[in-house]
């Protein structure tokens, strides 16, 4: 089983950038596929992107250009870099992981391992 720990959140100002992290431990093959989510106003999960250990990354159209997913493979840490933050980015951000297949879009909610979430608050 893989255990995921999200980084601690902090308030940030609009237009700033922020990098979130998600550290995987345990059976890290269970983190072969990893994804980031945040909830929609309806509380349904909003898929942001999926990363696989082959280095492939798929993003939601809504975040392309501002969100970047990357990995420190040596330390089993997944990152989510967000640039030009706006108050609309205020949310709890979650990472999720599982074995292949590396689902994208809403199907990634099927991933069985989730971090505890990182609160991002964008405010001036």
mmCIF file of N, CA and C in Angstrom:
data_model
loop_
_atom_site.group_PDB
_atom_site.id
_atom_site.type_symbol
_atom_site.label_atom_id
_atom_site.label_comp_id
_atom_site.label_asym_id
_atom_site.label_seq_id
_atom_site.Cartn_x
_atom_site.Cartn_y
_atom_site.Cartn_z
ATOM 1 N N UNK A 1 0.859 -1.187 0.000
ATOM 2 C CA UNK A 1 0.000 0.000 0.000
ATOM 3 C C UNK A 1 0.896 1.238 0.000
ATOM 4 N N UNK A 2 0.464 2.251 -0.708
ATOM 5 C CA UNK A 2 1.238 3.479 -0.768
ATOM 6 C C UNK A 2 0.579 4.520 0.127
ATOM 7 N N UNK A 3 1.414 5.269 0.824
ATOM 8 C CA UNK A 3 0.932 6.329 1.709
ATOM 9 C C UNK A 3 1.347 7.648 1.104
ATOM 10 N N UNK A 4 0.411 8.588 0.998
ATOM 11 C CA UNK A 4 0.683 9.878 0.387
ATOM 12 C C UNK A 4 0.560 10.976 1.425
ATOM 13 N N UNK A 5 1.518 11.890 1.431
ATOM 14 C CA UNK A 5 1.489 13.020 2.355
ATOM 15 C C UNK A 5 1.622 14.294 1.546
ATOM 16 N N UNK A 6 0.598 15.114 1.601
ATOM 17 C CA UNK A 6 0.638 16.395 0.911
ATOM 18 C C UNK A 6 1.379 17.428 1.749
ATOM 19 N N UNK A 7 1.933 18.422 1.059
ATOM 20 C CA UNK A 7 2.638 19.480 1.766
ATOM 21 C C UNK A 7 1.650 20.360 2.531
ATOM 22 N N UNK A 8 2.187 21.106 3.477
ATOM 23 C CA UNK A 8 1.353 22.029 4.233
ATOM 24 C C UNK A 8 1.025 23.245 3.379
ATOM 25 N N UNK A 9 -0.185 23.737 3.503
ATOM 26 C CA UNK A 9 -0.589 24.891 2.715
ATOM 27 C C UNK A 9 -0.237 26.189 3.394
ATOM 28 N N UNK A 10 -0.297 27.267 2.626
ATOM 29 C CA UNK A 10 -0.058 28.596 3.170
ATOM 30 C C UNK A 10 -0.789 29.611 2.321
ATOM 31 N N UNK A 11 -1.132 30.774 2.894
ATOM 32 C CA UNK A 11 -1.794 31.800 2.085
ATOM 33 C C UNK A 11 -0.809 32.401 1.085
ATOM 34 N N UNK A 12 -1.318 32.747 -0.079
ATOM 35 C CA UNK A 12 -0.498 33.405 -1.093
ATOM 36 C C UNK A 12 -1.288 34.546 -1.714
ATOM 37 N N UNK A 13 -0.573 35.492 -2.286
ATOM 38 C CA UNK A 13 -1.214 36.649 -2.907
ATOM 39 C C UNK A 13 -1.521 36.361 -4.369
ATOM 40 N N UNK A 14 -2.496 37.023 -4.922
ATOM 41 C CA UNK A 14 -2.791 36.866 -6.352
ATOM 42 C C UNK A 14 -1.554 37.157 -7.195
ATOM 43 N N UNK A 15 -1.463 36.438 -8.286
ATOM 44 C CA UNK A 15 -0.371 36.534 -9.261
ATOM 45 C C UNK A 15 0.889 35.812 -8.803
ATOM 46 N N UNK A 16 0.913 35.331 -7.579
ATOM 47 C CA UNK A 16 2.079 34.586 -7.102
ATOM 48 C C UNK A 16 2.076 33.174 -7.686
ATOM 49 N N UNK A 17 3.174 32.467 -7.441
ATOM 50 C CA UNK A 17 3.296 31.068 -7.831
ATOM 51 C C UNK A 17 3.461 30.233 -6.565
ATOM 52 N N UNK A 18 3.107 28.980 -6.696
ATOM 53 C CA UNK A 18 3.165 28.090 -5.541
ATOM 54 C C UNK A 18 3.457 26.688 -6.034
ATOM 55 N N UNK A 19 4.241 25.947 -5.262
ATOM 56 C CA UNK A 19 4.482 24.554 -5.608
ATOM 57 C C UNK A 19 4.028 23.668 -4.460
ATOM 58 N N UNK A 20 3.122 22.768 -4.786
ATOM 59 C CA UNK A 20 2.639 21.790 -3.831
ATOM 60 C C UNK A 20 3.403 20.491 -4.025
ATOM 61 N N UNK A 21 3.514 19.720 -2.961
ATOM 62 C CA UNK A 21 4.204 18.445 -3.076
ATOM 63 C C UNK A 21 3.372 17.328 -2.480
ATOM 64 N N UNK A 22 3.650 16.144 -2.936
ATOM 65 C CA UNK A 22 2.968 14.945 -2.478
ATOM 66 C C UNK A 22 4.018 13.851 -2.390
ATOM 67 N N UNK A 23 4.337 13.430 -1.195
ATOM 68 C CA UNK A 23 5.380 12.429 -0.975
ATOM 69 C C UNK A 23 4.761 11.053 -0.830
ATOM 70 N N UNK A 24 5.272 10.112 -1.588
ATOM 71 C CA UNK A 24 4.777 8.736 -1.546
ATOM 72 C C UNK A 24 5.744 7.853 -0.783
ATOM 73 N N UNK A 25 5.205 6.988 0.021
ATOM 74 C CA UNK A 25 6.030 6.027 0.748
ATOM 75 C C UNK A 25 5.303 4.690 0.756
ATOM 76 N N UNK A 26 5.985 3.669 1.228
ATOM 77 C CA UNK A 26 5.391 2.341 1.227
ATOM 78 C C UNK A 26 5.643 1.662 -0.104
ATOM 79 N N UNK A 27 4.651 0.996 -0.619
ATOM 80 C CA UNK A 27 4.764 0.302 -1.901
ATOM 81 C C UNK A 27 4.648 1.331 -3.006
ATOM 82 N N UNK A 28 5.755 1.965 -3.347
ATOM 83 C CA UNK A 28 5.688 3.108 -4.252
ATOM 84 C C UNK A 28 5.347 2.708 -5.690
ATOM 85 N N UNK A 29 5.380 1.398 -6.000
ATOM 86 C CA UNK A 29 4.854 1.035 -7.320
ATOM 87 C C UNK A 29 3.374 1.351 -7.391
ATOM 88 N N UNK A 30 2.749 1.373 -6.219
ATOM 89 C CA UNK A 30 1.354 1.790 -6.162
ATOM 90 C C UNK A 30 1.178 3.262 -6.438
ATOM 91 N N UNK A 31 2.274 3.976 -6.596
ATOM 92 C CA UNK A 31 2.214 5.380 -6.999
ATOM 93 C C UNK A 31 2.769 5.539 -8.406
ATOM 94 N N UNK A 32 2.668 4.498 -9.205
ATOM 95 C CA UNK A 32 3.148 4.576 -10.597
ATOM 96 C C UNK A 32 2.380 5.644 -11.363
ATOM 97 N N UNK A 33 1.088 5.696 -11.105
ATOM 98 C CA UNK A 33 0.228 6.730 -11.694
ATOM 99 C C UNK A 33 -0.173 7.686 -10.579
ATOM 100 N N UNK A 34 -0.029 8.978 -10.811
ATOM 101 C CA UNK A 34 -0.395 9.963 -9.799
ATOM 102 C C UNK A 34 -1.174 11.098 -10.447
ATOM 103 N N UNK A 35 -2.070 11.650 -9.689
ATOM 104 C CA UNK A 35 -2.928 12.712 -10.219
ATOM 105 C C UNK A 35 -3.160 13.774 -9.156
ATOM 106 N N UNK A 36 -3.534 14.950 -9.616
ATOM 107 C CA UNK A 36 -3.909 16.042 -8.732
ATOM 108 C C UNK A 36 -5.369 16.414 -8.979
ATOM 109 N N UNK A 37 -6.027 16.749 -7.879
ATOM 110 C CA UNK A 37 -7.430 17.149 -7.925
ATOM 111 C C UNK A 37 -7.642 18.352 -7.024
ATOM 112 N N UNK A 38 -8.743 19.040 -7.264
ATOM 113 C CA UNK A 38 -9.286 19.992 -6.315
ATOM 114 C C UNK A 38 -10.803 19.926 -6.476
ATOM 115 N N UNK A 39 -11.560 20.269 -5.448
ATOM 116 C CA UNK A 39 -13.007 20.135 -5.582
ATOM 117 C C UNK A 39 -13.608 21.303 -6.345
ATOM 118 N N UNK A 40 -14.631 20.986 -7.118
ATOM 119 C CA UNK A 40 -15.454 21.998 -7.748
ATOM 120 C C UNK A 40 -16.370 22.621 -6.696
ATOM 121 N N UNK A 41 -17.020 23.737 -7.020
ATOM 122 C CA UNK A 41 -17.986 24.301 -6.057
ATOM 123 C C UNK A 41 -19.068 23.315 -5.643
ATOM 124 N N UNK A 42 -19.319 22.332 -6.488
ATOM 125 C CA UNK A 42 -20.307 21.291 -6.139
ATOM 126 C C UNK A 42 -19.713 20.223 -5.254
ATOM 127 N N UNK A 43 -18.402 20.343 -4.946
ATOM 128 C CA UNK A 43 -17.635 19.348 -4.180
ATOM 129 C C UNK A 43 -17.255 18.126 -4.990
ATOM 130 N N UNK A 44 -17.666 18.048 -6.221
ATOM 131 C CA UNK A 44 -17.188 16.963 -7.078
ATOM 132 C C UNK A 44 -15.709 17.191 -7.370
ATOM 133 N N UNK A 45 -14.919 16.146 -7.474
ATOM 134 C CA UNK A 45 -13.495 16.331 -7.732
ATOM 135 C C UNK A 45 -13.234 16.862 -9.136
ATOM 136 N N UNK A 46 -12.391 17.848 -9.199
ATOM 137 C CA UNK A 46 -11.991 18.449 -10.467
ATOM 138 C C UNK A 46 -10.589 17.940 -10.782
ATOM 139 N N UNK A 47 -10.484 17.070 -11.780
ATOM 140 C CA UNK A 47 -9.197 16.504 -12.158
ATOM 141 C C UNK A 47 -8.329 17.577 -12.794
ATOM 142 N N UNK A 48 -7.090 17.669 -12.343
ATOM 143 C CA UNK A 48 -6.172 18.676 -12.856
ATOM 144 C C UNK A 48 -5.130 18.081 -13.797
ATOM 145 N N UNK A 49 -4.667 16.871 -13.509
ATOM 146 C CA UNK A 49 -3.662 16.265 -14.361
ATOM 147 C C UNK A 49 -3.210 14.933 -13.804
ATOM 148 N N UNK A 50 -2.653 14.115 -14.678
ATOM 149 C CA UNK A 50 -2.134 12.795 -14.324
ATOM 150 C C UNK A 50 -0.706 12.667 -14.811
ATOM 151 N N UNK A 51 0.132 12.081 -13.956
ATOM 152 C CA UNK A 51 1.544 11.846 -14.259
ATOM 153 C C UNK A 51 1.810 10.359 -14.116
ATOM 154 N N UNK A 52 2.618 9.809 -15.012
ATOM 155 C CA UNK A 52 3.022 8.415 -14.822
ATOM 156 C C UNK A 52 4.542 8.318 -14.774
ATOM 157 N N UNK A 53 5.023 7.196 -14.257
ATOM 158 C CA UNK A 53 6.453 7.047 -14.012
ATOM 159 C C UNK A 53 7.267 6.907 -15.295
ATOM 160 N N UNK A 54 6.588 6.818 -16.429
ATOM 161 C CA UNK A 54 7.289 6.894 -17.708
ATOM 162 C C UNK A 54 7.540 8.337 -18.113
ATOM 163 N N UNK A 55 7.050 9.267 -17.285
ATOM 164 C CA UNK A 55 7.268 10.676 -17.571
ATOM 165 C C UNK A 55 6.189 11.332 -18.399
ATOM 166 N N UNK A 56 5.088 10.634 -18.618
ATOM 167 C CA UNK A 56 3.993 11.212 -19.399
ATOM 168 C C UNK A 56 3.079 12.016 -18.478
ATOM 169 N N UNK A 57 2.684 13.161 -18.932
ATOM 170 C CA UNK A 57 1.789 14.022 -18.157
ATOM 171 C C UNK A 57 0.627 14.468 -19.035
ATOM 172 N N UNK A 58 -0.557 14.371 -18.493
ATOM 173 C CA UNK A 58 -1.754 14.831 -19.185
ATOM 174 C C UNK A 58 -2.446 15.845 -18.289
ATOM 175 N N UNK A 59 -2.827 16.983 -18.863
ATOM 176 C CA UNK A 59 -3.461 18.057 -18.098
ATOM 177 C C UNK A 59 -4.894 18.272 -18.549
ATOM 178 N N UNK A 60 -5.688 18.742 -17.602
ATOM 179 C CA UNK A 60 -7.016 19.223 -17.965
ATOM 180 C C UNK A 60 -6.854 20.485 -18.799
ATOM 181 N N UNK A 61 -7.708 20.652 -19.776
ATOM 182 C CA UNK A 61 -7.613 21.831 -20.644
ATOM 183 C C UNK A 61 -7.667 23.126 -19.834
ATOM 184 N N UNK A 62 -8.415 23.096 -18.746
ATOM 185 C CA UNK A 62 -8.633 24.317 -17.964
ATOM 186 C C UNK A 62 -7.379 24.802 -17.255
ATOM 187 N N UNK A 63 -6.364 23.928 -17.106
ATOM 188 C CA UNK A 63 -5.170 24.325 -16.348
ATOM 189 C C UNK A 63 -3.912 24.355 -17.201
ATOM 190 N N UNK A 64 -4.018 23.986 -18.455
ATOM 191 C CA UNK A 64 -2.833 23.983 -19.317
ATOM 192 C C UNK A 64 -2.229 25.381 -19.371
ATOM 193 N N UNK A 65 -0.916 25.420 -19.220
ATOM 194 C CA UNK A 65 -0.207 26.685 -19.278
ATOM 195 C C UNK A 65 0.077 27.284 -17.918
ATOM 196 N N UNK A 66 -0.744 26.993 -16.921
ATOM 197 C CA UNK A 66 -0.514 27.536 -15.579
ATOM 198 C C UNK A 66 -0.110 26.475 -14.571
ATOM 199 N N UNK A 67 -0.467 25.229 -14.820
ATOM 200 C CA UNK A 67 -0.180 24.154 -13.890
ATOM 201 C C UNK A 67 0.877 23.250 -14.512
ATOM 202 N N UNK A 68 1.861 22.869 -13.710
ATOM 203 C CA UNK A 68 2.904 21.969 -14.176
ATOM 204 C C UNK A 68 3.107 20.872 -13.144
ATOM 205 N N UNK A 69 3.022 19.639 -13.589
ATOM 206 C CA UNK A 69 3.254 18.479 -12.727
ATOM 207 C C UNK A 69 4.646 17.947 -13.017
ATOM 208 N N UNK A 70 5.383 17.695 -11.955
ATOM 209 C CA UNK A 70 6.726 17.148 -12.120
ATOM 210 C C UNK A 70 7.002 16.196 -10.962
ATOM 211 N N UNK A 71 8.157 15.544 -11.039
ATOM 212 C CA UNK A 71 8.459 14.506 -10.053
ATOM 213 C C UNK A 71 9.923 14.549 -9.650
ATOM 214 N N UNK A 72 10.160 14.283 -8.393
ATOM 215 C CA UNK A 72 11.505 13.952 -7.931
ATOM 216 C C UNK A 72 11.486 12.442 -7.733
ATOM 217 N N UNK A 73 11.942 11.714 -8.735
ATOM 218 C CA UNK A 73 11.813 10.258 -8.704
ATOM 219 C C UNK A 73 12.665 9.633 -7.615
ATOM 220 N N UNK A 74 13.780 10.272 -7.282
ATOM 221 C CA UNK A 74 14.659 9.698 -6.257
ATOM 222 C C UNK A 74 13.985 9.716 -4.892
ATOM 223 N N UNK A 75 13.147 10.723 -4.660
ATOM 224 C CA UNK A 75 12.513 10.856 -3.361
ATOM 225 C C UNK A 75 11.033 10.515 -3.405
ATOM 226 N N UNK A 76 10.562 10.076 -4.567
ATOM 227 C CA UNK A 76 9.147 9.706 -4.710
ATOM 228 C C UNK A 76 8.228 10.856 -4.297
ATOM 229 N N UNK A 77 8.523 12.032 -4.817
ATOM 230 C CA UNK A 77 7.707 13.209 -4.535
ATOM 231 C C UNK A 77 7.132 13.724 -5.846
ATOM 232 N N UNK A 78 5.857 13.969 -5.848
ATOM 233 C CA UNK A 78 5.180 14.565 -7.000
ATOM 234 C C UNK A 78 4.901 16.024 -6.663
ATOM 235 N N UNK A 79 5.106 16.903 -7.637
ATOM 236 C CA UNK A 79 4.887 18.327 -7.431
ATOM 237 C C UNK A 79 3.777 18.849 -8.344
ATOM 238 N N UNK A 80 3.131 19.880 -7.880
ATOM 239 C CA UNK A 80 2.191 20.640 -8.702
ATOM 240 C C UNK A 80 2.568 22.106 -8.570
ATOM 241 N N UNK A 81 3.091 22.658 -9.649
ATOM 242 C CA UNK A 81 3.451 24.074 -9.687
ATOM 243 C C UNK A 81 2.293 24.846 -10.309
ATOM 244 N N UNK A 82 1.858 25.894 -9.620
ATOM 245 C CA UNK A 82 0.779 26.734 -10.122
ATOM 246 C C UNK A 82 1.299 28.159 -10.228
ATOM 247 N N UNK A 83 1.162 28.745 -11.382
ATOM 248 C CA UNK A 83 1.604 30.120 -11.580
ATOM 249 C C UNK A 83 0.407 31.049 -11.723
ATOM 250 N N UNK A 84 0.678 32.333 -11.561
ATOM 251 C CA UNK A 84 -0.350 33.364 -11.723
ATOM 252 C C UNK A 84 -1.639 32.993 -10.961
ATOM 253 N N UNK A 85 -1.479 32.736 -9.684
ATOM 254 C CA UNK A 85 -2.605 32.324 -8.861
ATOM 255 C C UNK A 85 -3.658 33.418 -8.776
ATOM 256 N N UNK A 86 -4.897 32.987 -8.730
ATOM 257 C CA UNK A 86 -6.020 33.909 -8.552
ATOM 258 C C UNK A 86 -6.890 33.385 -7.415
ATOM 259 N N UNK A 87 -7.755 34.241 -6.865
ATOM 260 C CA UNK A 87 -8.634 33.750 -5.790
ATOM 261 C C UNK A 87 -9.460 32.535 -6.210
ATOM 262 N N UNK A 88 -9.710 32.387 -7.504
ATOM 263 C CA UNK A 88 -10.475 31.224 -7.969
ATOM 264 C C UNK A 88 -9.708 29.916 -7.789
ATOM 265 N N UNK A 89 -8.405 30.005 -7.554
ATOM 266 C CA UNK A 89 -7.605 28.805 -7.294
ATOM 267 C C UNK A 89 -7.668 28.386 -5.832
ATOM 268 N N UNK A 90 -8.307 29.175 -4.996
ATOM 269 C CA UNK A 90 -8.437 28.814 -3.591
ATOM 270 C C UNK A 90 -9.218 27.519 -3.469
ATOM 271 N N UNK A 91 -8.598 26.527 -2.853
ATOM 272 C CA UNK A 91 -9.221 25.204 -2.743
ATOM 273 C C UNK A 91 -8.303 24.303 -1.941
ATOM 274 N N UNK A 92 -8.824 23.143 -1.586
ATOM 275 C CA UNK A 92 -8.005 22.070 -1.053
ATOM 276 C C UNK A 92 -7.533 21.246 -2.239
ATOM 277 N N UNK A 93 -6.242 21.013 -2.327
ATOM 278 C CA UNK A 93 -5.661 20.258 -3.426
ATOM 279 C C UNK A 93 -5.243 18.879 -2.918
ATOM 280 N N UNK A 94 -5.606 17.869 -3.681
ATOM 281 C CA UNK A 94 -5.332 16.490 -3.290
ATOM 282 C C UNK A 94 -4.499 15.792 -4.352
ATOM 283 N N UNK A 95 -3.584 14.941 -3.908
ATOM 284 C CA UNK A 95 -2.930 14.028 -4.828
ATOM 285 C C UNK A 95 -3.524 12.634 -4.633
ATOM 286 N N UNK A 96 -3.477 11.868 -5.682
ATOM 287 C CA UNK A 96 -3.976 10.501 -5.651
ATOM 288 C C UNK A 96 -3.033 9.629 -6.460
ATOM 289 N N UNK A 97 -2.989 8.355 -6.129
ATOM 290 C CA UNK A 97 -2.041 7.469 -6.802
ATOM 291 C C UNK A 97 -2.580 6.064 -6.865
ATOM 292 N N UNK A 98 -2.073 5.308 -7.812
ATOM 293 C CA UNK A 98 -2.435 3.894 -7.912
ATOM 294 C C UNK A 98 -1.560 3.219 -8.956
ATOM 295 N N UNK A 99 -1.750 1.899 -9.072
ATOM 296 C CA UNK A 99 -1.128 1.135 -10.138
ATOM 297 C C UNK A 99 -1.744 1.543 -11.474
ATOM 298 N N UNK A 100 -1.070 1.164 -12.569
ATOM 299 C CA UNK A 100 -1.717 1.364 -13.876
ATOM 300 C C UNK A 100 -3.037 0.598 -13.952
ATOM 301 N N UNK A 101 -3.968 1.008 -14.805
ATOM 302 C CA UNK A 101 -3.831 2.051 -15.817
ATOM 303 C C UNK A 101 -3.864 3.446 -15.219
ATOM 304 N N UNK A 102 -3.175 4.347 -15.887
ATOM 305 C CA UNK A 102 -3.073 5.721 -15.419
ATOM 306 C C UNK A 102 -4.228 6.527 -16.003
ATOM 307 N N UNK A 103 -5.324 6.492 -15.300
ATOM 308 C CA UNK A 103 -6.512 7.163 -15.788
ATOM 309 C C UNK A 103 -6.300 8.673 -15.857
ATOM 310 N N UNK A 104 -7.000 9.271 -16.762
ATOM 311 C CA UNK A 104 -7.062 10.720 -16.832
ATOM 312 C C UNK A 104 -8.517 11.141 -16.665
ATOM 313 N N UNK A 105 -8.691 12.442 -16.495
ATOM 314 C CA UNK A 105 -10.032 13.004 -16.340
ATOM 315 C C UNK A 105 -10.733 12.370 -15.130
ATOM 316 N N UNK A 106 -12.023 12.384 -15.131
ATOM 317 C CA UNK A 106 -12.758 11.966 -13.938
ATOM 318 C C UNK A 106 -12.445 10.532 -13.529
ATOM 319 N N UNK A 107 -12.042 9.703 -14.491
ATOM 320 C CA UNK A 107 -11.721 8.294 -14.190
ATOM 321 C C UNK A 107 -10.609 8.173 -13.163
ATOM 322 N N UNK A 108 -9.765 9.187 -13.053
ATOM 323 C CA UNK A 108 -8.669 9.136 -12.089
ATOM 324 C C UNK A 108 -9.172 9.143 -10.647
ATOM 325 N N UNK A 109 -10.426 9.483 -10.431
ATOM 326 C CA UNK A 109 -10.971 9.385 -9.077
ATOM 327 C C UNK A 109 -11.010 7.935 -8.603
ATOM 328 N N UNK A 110 -10.804 6.983 -9.523
ATOM 329 C CA UNK A 110 -10.745 5.572 -9.160
ATOM 330 C C UNK A 110 -9.443 5.214 -8.458
ATOM 331 N N UNK A 111 -8.443 6.091 -8.504
ATOM 332 C CA UNK A 111 -7.188 5.819 -7.814
ATOM 333 C C UNK A 111 -7.471 5.551 -6.340
ATOM 334 N N UNK A 112 -6.809 4.546 -5.807
ATOM 335 C CA UNK A 112 -7.162 4.079 -4.473
ATOM 336 C C UNK A 112 -6.436 4.742 -3.320
ATOM 337 N N UNK A 113 -5.395 5.493 -3.598
ATOM 338 C CA UNK A 113 -4.604 6.106 -2.525
ATOM 339 C C UNK A 113 -4.665 7.627 -2.652
ATOM 340 N N UNK A 114 -4.989 8.285 -1.546
ATOM 341 C CA UNK A 114 -5.156 9.731 -1.564
ATOM 342 C C UNK A 114 -4.365 10.377 -0.433
ATOM 343 N N UNK A 115 -3.821 11.547 -0.707
ATOM 344 C CA UNK A 115 -3.205 12.331 0.339
ATOM 345 C C UNK A 115 -4.263 13.037 1.177
ATOM 346 N N UNK A 116 -3.806 13.700 2.228
ATOM 347 C CA UNK A 116 -4.742 14.337 3.144
ATOM 348 C C UNK A 116 -5.194 15.703 2.645
ATOM 349 N N UNK A 117 -4.553 16.193 1.608
ATOM 350 C CA UNK A 117 -4.945 17.475 1.041
ATOM 351 C C UNK A 117 -4.105 18.630 1.541
ATOM 352 N N UNK A 118 -3.958 19.621 0.685
ATOM 353 C CA UNK A 118 -3.234 20.854 1.010
ATOM 354 C C UNK A 118 -4.155 22.024 0.725
ATOM 355 N N UNK A 119 -4.369 22.862 1.722
ATOM 356 C CA UNK A 119 -5.223 24.031 1.527
ATOM 357 C C UNK A 119 -4.406 25.157 0.889
ATOM 358 N N UNK A 120 -4.907 25.653 -0.224
ATOM 359 C CA UNK A 120 -4.315 26.822 -0.876
ATOM 360 C C UNK A 120 -5.321 27.956 -0.794
ATOM 361 N N UNK A 121 -4.883 29.055 -0.226
ATOM 362 C CA UNK A 121 -5.739 30.236 -0.110
ATOM 363 C C UNK A 121 -5.062 31.394 -0.815
ATOM 364 N N UNK A 122 -5.735 31.931 -1.807
ATOM 365 C CA UNK A 122 -5.193 33.046 -2.583
ATOM 366 C C UNK A 122 -5.984 34.296 -2.221
ATOM 367 N N UNK A 123 -5.304 35.240 -1.593
ATOM 368 C CA UNK A 123 -5.991 36.430 -1.123
ATOM 369 C C UNK A 123 -5.003 37.566 -0.986
ATOM 370 N N UNK A 124 -5.481 38.764 -1.275
ATOM 371 C CA UNK A 124 -4.633 39.931 -1.086
ATOM 372 C C UNK A 124 -4.856 40.513 0.310
#
